[in-house]
Amino acid sequence: TLPSVFFISSFLFATSRDSALYYFNKGLLNQNQEDWYGASENFQQALQLNNSYGEAWFHLAQVTYELNDFSLCLSYLENADKYAKNRTDILNLRGLCYISLGKLEEAENVFNSIIKDFPNNVDGRFGLAELELYNGSFDSATNLYLDALKRQGHNKKALLSLALLSAETGKYDLSEK
């Protein structure tokens, strides 16, 4: 969004060009503009200056995921987890990588552990719903999206997913709602 871009760009000018934070913020700007390669370069530059920068590892993993290099993304997530422990966003991205690599059992284990430790985690429910869709279980996926809506009543992703599932299963009136 414009205010966050303005804040980050203002912060860049106040930060030394030879600091990890400078390159990290520059990478965030690239990432917000969906310039995955530019973001990757800047996050890598930040990590050259500070190899234990957990947030930079995580964002590097995110852009690598966007570039469909899921094995490399998992490698970056290992480093992110080493320096930024106990973060569900790291675990959720790991689960999505496993899905993309066809490692469905590993993905299910990750998402189930998230839900076990953080019962209100909506992204973990989305991951499990994706697995259910992959397995053709539309009813189970619908229930997971409904659970997500109980936790976040206006979640657009859950609403859209429910609408698409309803349309796919011939429940057009429900889909319109």
Coordinates of N, CA, C and O in Angstrom, one line a residue, residues 40-130:
S40 N 15.1 -10.7 -4.5 CA 16.0 -11.8 -4.1 C 17.4 -11.2 -4.0 O 18.1 -11.5 -3.1
E41 N 17.8 -10.4 -5.0 CA 19.2 -9.8 -5.0 C 19.4 -9.0 -3.7 O 20.4 -9.0 -3.1
N42 N 18.4 -8.2 -3.4 CA 18.5 -7.3 -2.2 C 18.5 -8.1 -0.9 O 19.3 -7.7 0.0
F43 N 17.7 -9.1 -0.8 CA 17.7 -9.9 0.4 C 19.0 -10.6 0.6 O 19.6 -10.8 1.7
Q44 N 19.6 -11.1 -0.6 CA 20.9 -11.8 -0.5 C 22.0 -10.8 -0.1 O 22.9 -11.2 0.6
Q45 N 21.9 -9.6 -0.6 CA 22.9 -8.6 -0.2 C 22.8 -8.3 1.3 O 23.8 -8.2 2.0
A46 N 21.6 -8.2 1.8 CA 21.4 -8.0 3.2 C 22.0 -9.2 4.0 O 22.7 -9.0 5.1
L47 N 21.8 -10.4 3.5 CA 22.4 -11.6 4.2 C 23.9 -11.7 4.1 O 24.5 -12.2 5.0
Q48 N 24.5 -11.1 3.1 CA 25.9 -11.1 3.0 C 26.5 -10.2 4.1 O 27.5 -10.4 4.6
L49 N 25.7 -9.2 4.4 CA 26.1 -8.2 5.5 C 25.8 -8.7 6.9 O 26.4 -8.4 7.9
N50 N 24.7 -9.5 7.0 CA 24.3 -10.1 8.3 C 23.6 -11.4 8.0 O 22.4 -11.5 7.7
N51 N 24.4 -12.5 8.1 CA 24.0 -13.8 7.8 C 22.9 -14.4 8.8 O 22.2 -15.3 8.5
S52 N 22.8 -13.7 9.9 CA 21.8 -14.2 10.9 C 20.5 -13.4 10.9 O 19.8 -13.3 11.9
Y53 N 20.2 -12.8 9.8 CA 19.1 -11.9 9.7 C 17.9 -12.8 9.3 O 17.6 -13.0 8.2
G54 N 17.2 -13.2 10.3 CA 16.1 -14.2 10.1 C 15.0 -13.7 9.2 O 14.4 -14.4 8.4
E55 N 14.6 -12.4 9.4 CA 13.5 -11.8 8.6 C 14.0 -11.8 7.1 O 13.1 -12.0 6.2
A56 N 15.2 -11.5 6.8 CA 15.7 -11.5 5.4 C 15.7 -12.9 4.8 O 15.3 -13.1 3.7
W57 N 16.0 -13.9 5.7 CA 15.9 -15.3 5.2 C 14.5 -15.7 4.8 O 14.2 -16.3 3.8
F58 N 13.6 -15.2 5.7 CA 12.2 -15.5 5.4 C 11.7 -14.9 4.1 O 11.0 -15.5 3.3
H59 N 12.0 -13.6 4.0 CA 11.5 -12.9 2.8 C 12.2 -13.5 1.5 O 11.6 -13.5 0.4
L60 N 13.5 -13.9 1.6 CA 14.1 -14.5 0.5 C 13.4 -15.8 0.2 O 13.2 -16.1 -1.0
A61 N 13.0 -16.6 1.2 CA 12.2 -17.8 0.9 C 10.9 -17.5 0.2 O 10.5 -18.2 -0.7
Q62 N 10.2 -16.4 0.7 CA 9.0 -16.0 0.0 C 9.1 -15.7 -1.5 O 8.4 -16.2 -2.3
V63 N 10.1 -14.9 -1.8 CA 10.3 -14.6 -3.2 C 10.8 -15.8 -4.0 O 10.4 -16.0 -5.2
T64 N 11.5 -16.7 -3.4 CA 12.0 -17.9 -4.1 C 10.8 -18.8 -4.3 O 10.7 -19.5 -5.4
Y65 N 9.8 -18.8 -3.4 CA 8.6 -19.6 -3.6 C 7.8 -19.0 -4.8 O 7.3 -19.8 -5.6
E66 N 7.8 -17.7 -4.9 CA 7.1 -17.1 -6.0 C 7.8 -17.4 -7.3 O 7.1 -17.4 -8.4
L67 N 9.1 -17.7 -7.3 CA 9.8 -18.1 -8.5 C 9.7 -19.6 -8.7 O 10.4 -20.1 -9.6
N68 N 8.9 -20.3 -7.9 CA 8.7 -21.7 -8.1 C 9.9 -22.6 -7.9 O 10.0 -23.7 -8.4
D69 N 10.8 -22.1 -7.1 CA 12.0 -22.9 -6.7 C 11.8 -23.4 -5.3 O 12.3 -22.9 -4.3
F70 N 10.9 -24.5 -5.2 CA 10.5 -24.9 -3.9 C 11.5 -25.6 -3.0 O 11.5 -25.4 -1.8
S71 N 12.4 -26.3 -3.6 CA 13.5 -26.9 -2.8 C 14.4 -25.9 -2.2 O 14.8 -26.0 -1.1
L72 N 14.8 -24.9 -3.0 CA 15.6 -23.8 -2.5 C 14.9 -23.0 -1.5 O 15.5 -22.6 -0.4
C73 N 13.6 -22.8 -1.6 CA 12.8 -22.1 -0.6 C 12.8 -22.9 0.7 O 13.0 -22.2 1.7
L74 N 12.7 -24.2 0.7 CA 12.8 -25.0 1.9 C 14.2 -24.8 2.6 O 14.3 -24.7 3.8
S75 N 15.2 -24.7 1.8 CA 16.6 -24.4 2.3 C 16.6 -23.1 3.0 O 17.2 -22.9 4.1
Y76 N 16.1 -22.1 2.4 CA 16.0 -20.7 3.0 C 15.2 -20.7 4.3 O 15.5 -20.0 5.2
L77 N 14.1 -21.5 4.3 CA 13.2 -21.6 5.4 C 14.0 -22.2 6.6 O 13.7 -21.8 7.8
E78 N 14.9 -23.1 6.4 CA 15.7 -23.7 7.4 C 16.5 -22.6 8.1 O 16.6 -22.6 9.4
N79 N 17.1 -21.7 7.3 CA 17.9 -20.6 7.9 C 17.0 -19.6 8.6 O 17.3 -19.1 9.7
A80 N 15.8 -19.4 8.0 CA 14.9 -18.4 8.7 C 14.5 -18.9 10.0 O 14.4 -18.2 11.0
D81 N 14.2 -20.2 10.1 CA 13.7 -20.9 11.3 C 14.9 -20.9 12.4 O 14.6 -20.8 13.6
K82 N 16.1 -21.0 11.9 CA 17.2 -21.0 12.8 C 17.3 -19.6 13.6 O 17.7 -19.5 14.7
Y83 N 17.1 -18.5 12.8 CA 17.3 -17.2 13.4 C 16.0 -16.5 13.8 O 16.0 -15.5 14.5
A84 N 14.8 -17.0 13.4 CA 13.5 -16.4 13.8 C 12.6 -17.6 14.2 O 11.8 -18.0 13.4
K85 N 12.8 -18.1 15.4 CA 12.1 -19.3 15.8 C 10.7 -19.1 16.1 O 10.2 -18.1 16.4
N86 N 10.0 -20.3 16.0 CA 8.6 -20.4 16.4 C 7.6 -19.5 15.7 O 6.7 -18.9 16.3
R87 N 7.8 -19.3 14.4 CA 6.9 -18.5 13.6 C 6.1 -19.3 12.7 O 6.6 -20.2 11.9
T88 N 4.8 -19.1 12.8 CA 3.8 -19.9 12.0 C 3.9 -19.6 10.5 O 3.6 -20.4 9.7
D89 N 4.3 -18.3 10.2 CA 4.4 -18.0 8.8 C 5.5 -18.8 8.1 O 5.4 -19.2 6.9
I90 N 6.6 -19.1 8.8 CA 7.6 -20.0 8.3 C 7.1 -21.4 8.1 O 7.3 -22.0 7.1
L91 N 6.4 -21.9 9.1 CA 5.8 -23.2 9.0 C 4.8 -23.3 7.9 O 4.8 -24.3 7.1
N92 N 3.9 -22.3 7.7 CA 2.9 -22.4 6.7 C 3.6 -22.4 5.3 O 3.2 -23.1 4.4
L93 N 4.6 -21.6 5.1 CA 5.3 -21.6 3.8 C 6.0 -22.9 3.6 O 6.0 -23.4 2.4
R94 N 6.5 -23.5 4.6 CA 7.1 -24.8 4.5 C 6.1 -25.8 4.0 O 6.3 -26.6 3.1
G95 N 4.9 -25.8 4.6 CA 3.8 -26.7 4.2 C 3.4 -26.5 2.7 O 3.2 -27.5 2.0
L96 N 3.3 -25.2 2.3 CA 3.0 -24.9 0.9 C 4.1 -25.5 -0.1 O 3.8 -26.0 -1.2
C97 N 5.4 -25.4 0.4 CA 6.4 -25.9 -0.5 C 6.3 -27.4 -0.6 O 6.4 -28.0 -1.7
Y98 N 6.0 -28.1 0.5 CA 5.8 -29.5 0.4 C 4.6 -29.9 -0.5 O 4.7 -30.9 -1.3
I99 N 3.5 -29.1 -0.5 CA 2.4 -29.4 -1.4 C 2.9 -29.2 -2.8 O 2.7 -30.1 -3.7
S100 N 3.7 -28.2 -3.1 CA 4.2 -27.9 -4.5 C 5.1 -29.0 -4.9 O 5.2 -29.2 -6.1
L101 N 5.8 -29.6 -4.0 CA 6.8 -30.7 -4.3 C 6.1 -32.0 -4.4 O 6.8 -33.0 -4.6
G102 N 4.8 -32.1 -4.1 CA 4.1 -33.3 -4.1 C 4.3 -34.2 -2.8 O 4.0 -35.3 -2.8
K103 N 4.9 -33.6 -1.8 CA 5.2 -34.2 -0.5 C 4.0 -34.0 0.4 O 4.1 -33.2 1.4
L104 N 2.9 -34.6 0.1 CA 1.6 -34.3 0.8 C 1.6 -34.7 2.2 O 1.0 -34.0 3.1
E105 N 2.2 -35.9 2.5 CA 2.2 -36.3 3.9 C 3.0 -35.3 4.8 O 2.6 -35.0 5.9
E106 N 4.1 -34.9 4.3 CA 4.9 -33.9 5.1 C 4.1 -32.6 5.2 O 4.2 -32.0 6.3
A107 N 3.5 -32.2 4.2 CA 2.6 -31.0 4.3 C 1.6 -31.1 5.3 O 1.3 -30.2 6.2
E108 N 0.9 -32.2 5.3 CA -0.2 -32.5 6.3 C 0.4 -32.5 7.7 O -0.3 -31.9 8.6
N109 N 1.5 -33.1 7.9 CA 2.1 -33.0 9.2 C 2.4 -31.6 9.7 O 2.2 -31.3 10.9
V110 N 2.9 -30.8 8.8 CA 3.2 -29.4 9.1 C 2.0 -28.7 9.5 O 1.9 -28.0 10.6
F111 N 1.0 -28.7 8.7 CA -0.3 -28.0 8.9 C -1.0 -28.5 10.2 O -1.5 -27.7 11.0
N112 N -1.0 -29.8 10.4 CA -1.6 -30.4 11.6 C -0.9 -29.9 12.9 O -1.5 -29.6 13.9
S113 N 0.5 -29.8 12.8 CA 1.2 -29.3 14.0 C 0.9 -27.8 14.2 O 0.9 -27.4 15.4
I114 N 0.7 -27.1 13.2 CA 0.4 -25.7 13.4 C -1.0 -25.6 14.1 O -1.1 -24.8 15.1
I115 N -2.0 -26.3 13.6 CA -3.3 -26.3 14.2 C -3.3 -26.8 15.6 O -4.0 -26.2 16.5
K116 N -2.5 -27.8 15.9 CA -2.4 -28.3 17.2 C -1.8 -27.3 18.2 O -2.3 -27.1 19.3
D117 N -0.7 -26.6 17.8 CA -0.1 -25.6 18.6 C -0.8 -24.2 18.6 O -0.7 -23.5 19.6
F118 N -1.4 -23.9 17.5 CA -2.1 -22.6 17.3 C -3.4 -22.8 16.7 O -3.6 -22.7 15.5
P119 N -4.4 -23.2 17.5 CA -5.7 -23.7 17.0 C -6.5 -22.6 16.2 O -7.3 -22.9 15.4
N120 N -6.1 -21.3 16.4 CA -6.8 -20.3 15.6 C -6.1 -19.8 14.4 O -6.4 -18.8 13.8
N121 N -5.0 -20.5 14.0 CA -4.2 -20.1 12.8 C -5.0 -20.4 11.6 O -5.2 -21.6 11.2
V122 N -5.4 -19.4 10.9 CA -6.2 -19.5 9.7 C -5.4 -20.1 8.5 O -5.9 -20.9 7.7
D123 N -4.1 -19.6 8.4 CA -3.3 -20.1 7.2 C -3.1 -21.6 7.3 O -3.0 -22.3 6.3
G124 N -2.9 -22.1 8.5 CA -2.8 -23.6 8.7 C -4.0 -24.3 8.2 O -4.0 -25.4 7.5
R125 N -5.2 -23.7 8.4 CA -6.5 -24.3 7.9 C -6.5 -24.2 6.4 O -7.0 -25.2 5.8
F126 N -6.1 -23.1 5.8 CA -6.0 -23.0 4.4 C -5.1 -24.1 3.8 O -5.5 -24.7 2.8
G127 N -4.0 -24.4 4.4 CA -3.1 -25.4 3.9 C -3.8 -26.8 4.0 O -3.7 -27.5 3.0
L128 N -4.4 -27.1 5.1 CA -5.2 -28.4 5.2 C -6.3 -28.4 4.1 O -6.5 -29.5 3.5
A129 N -7.0 -27.3 3.9 CA -8.0 -27.3 2.9 C -7.5 -27.5 1.5 O -8.1 -28.3 0.7
E130 N -6.3 -27.0 1.2 CA -5.7 -27.2 -0.1 C -5.4 -28.7 -0.3 O -5.6 -29.3 -1.4

